[in-house]
mmCIF file of C-alpha atoms in Angstrom:
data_model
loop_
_atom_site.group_PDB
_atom_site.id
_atom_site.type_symbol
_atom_site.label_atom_id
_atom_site.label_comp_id
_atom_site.label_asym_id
_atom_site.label_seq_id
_atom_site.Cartn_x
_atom_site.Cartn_y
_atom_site.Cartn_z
ATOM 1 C CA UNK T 299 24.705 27.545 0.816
ATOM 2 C CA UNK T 300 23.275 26.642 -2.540
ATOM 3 C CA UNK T 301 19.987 26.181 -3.222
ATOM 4 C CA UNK T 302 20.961 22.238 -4.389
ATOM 5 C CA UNK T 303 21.932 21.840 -1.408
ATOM 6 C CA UNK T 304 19.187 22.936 0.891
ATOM 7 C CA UNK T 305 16.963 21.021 -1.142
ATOM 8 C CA UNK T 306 18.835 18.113 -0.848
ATOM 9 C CA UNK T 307 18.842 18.394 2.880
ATOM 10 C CA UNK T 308 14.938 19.036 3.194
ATOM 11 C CA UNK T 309 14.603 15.699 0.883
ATOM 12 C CA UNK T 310 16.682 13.524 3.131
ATOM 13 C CA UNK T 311 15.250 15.215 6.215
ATOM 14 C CA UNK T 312 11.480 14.324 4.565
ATOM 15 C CA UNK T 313 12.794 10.896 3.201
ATOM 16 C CA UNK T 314 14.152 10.237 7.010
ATOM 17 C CA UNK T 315 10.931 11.681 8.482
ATOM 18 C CA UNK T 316 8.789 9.561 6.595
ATOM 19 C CA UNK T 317 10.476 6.273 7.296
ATOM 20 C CA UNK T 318 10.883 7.043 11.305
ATOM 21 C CA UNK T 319 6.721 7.457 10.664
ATOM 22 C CA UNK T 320 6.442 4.348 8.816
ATOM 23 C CA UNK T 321 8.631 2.138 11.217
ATOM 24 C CA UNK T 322 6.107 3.775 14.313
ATOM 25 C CA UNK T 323 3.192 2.985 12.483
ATOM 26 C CA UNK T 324 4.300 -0.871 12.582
ATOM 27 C CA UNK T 325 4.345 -0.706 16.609
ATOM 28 C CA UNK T 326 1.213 1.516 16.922
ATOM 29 C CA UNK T 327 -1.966 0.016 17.462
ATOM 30 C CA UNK T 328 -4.507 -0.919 14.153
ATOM 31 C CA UNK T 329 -7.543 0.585 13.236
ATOM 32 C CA UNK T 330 -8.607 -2.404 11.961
ATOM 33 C CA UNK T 331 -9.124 -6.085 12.963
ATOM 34 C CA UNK T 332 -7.527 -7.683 10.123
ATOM 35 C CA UNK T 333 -4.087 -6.267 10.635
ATOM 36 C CA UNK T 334 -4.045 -2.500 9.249
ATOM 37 C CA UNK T 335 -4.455 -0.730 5.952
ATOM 38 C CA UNK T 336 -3.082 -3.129 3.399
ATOM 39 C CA UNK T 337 -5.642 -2.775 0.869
ATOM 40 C CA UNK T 338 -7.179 -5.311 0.669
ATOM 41 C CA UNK T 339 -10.524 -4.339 1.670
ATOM 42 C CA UNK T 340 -10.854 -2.190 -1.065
ATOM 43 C CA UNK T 341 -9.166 -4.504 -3.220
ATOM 44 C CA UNK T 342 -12.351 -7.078 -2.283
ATOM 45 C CA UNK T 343 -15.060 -4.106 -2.106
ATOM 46 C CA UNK T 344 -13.835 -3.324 -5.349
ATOM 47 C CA UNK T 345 -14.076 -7.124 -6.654
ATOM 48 C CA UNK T 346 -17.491 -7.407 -5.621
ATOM 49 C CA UNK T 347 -18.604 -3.686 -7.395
ATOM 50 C CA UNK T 348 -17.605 -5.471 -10.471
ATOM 51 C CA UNK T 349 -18.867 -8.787 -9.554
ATOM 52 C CA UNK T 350 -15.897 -10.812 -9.842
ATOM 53 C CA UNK T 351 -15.576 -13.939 -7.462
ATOM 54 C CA UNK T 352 -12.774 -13.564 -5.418
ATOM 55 C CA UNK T 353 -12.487 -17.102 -4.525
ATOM 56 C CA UNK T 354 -9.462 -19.589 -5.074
ATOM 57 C CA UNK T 355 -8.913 -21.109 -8.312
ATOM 58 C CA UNK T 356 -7.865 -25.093 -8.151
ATOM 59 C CA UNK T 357 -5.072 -26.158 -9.892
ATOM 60 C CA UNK T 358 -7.507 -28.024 -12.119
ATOM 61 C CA UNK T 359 -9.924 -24.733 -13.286
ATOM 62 C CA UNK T 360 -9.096 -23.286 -16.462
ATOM 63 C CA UNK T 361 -7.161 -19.659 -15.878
ATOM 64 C CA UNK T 362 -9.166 -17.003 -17.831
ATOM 65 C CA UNK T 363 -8.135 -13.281 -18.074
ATOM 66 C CA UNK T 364 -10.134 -10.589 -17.109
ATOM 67 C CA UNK T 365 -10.407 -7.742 -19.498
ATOM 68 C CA UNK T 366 -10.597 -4.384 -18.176
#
């Protein structure tokens, strides 16, 4: 065999590997309350480091950008 093509078969068999894990991981129970790790407690822990509000804008606010 060439080498292409043994590294082409340990991709697919990581690639298939990884999604069998992923699609488990939906069934298996949380760690956390709020549904699993989507982010977006760090998203908000990192929102209030930089002490932006992280509450809903009305359709009537004016938009303003945040500058990083």
């Amino acid at each position: 065999m060439s080498f292409q093509l043994v590294s082409t078969y340990i991709i697919v068999f990581f690639a298939f590997g990884y999604t069998f894990y992923q699609f488990l991981k939906l069934f298996l129970k949380q760690k956390s309350s709020c549904g699993g790790s989507c982010g977006g407690c760090d998203f908000k822990r990192e929102l209030n480091k930089r002490n932006i509000s992280s509450k809903a804008f009305t359709k009537t606010q004016n938009l303003t950008y945040i500058k990083n």
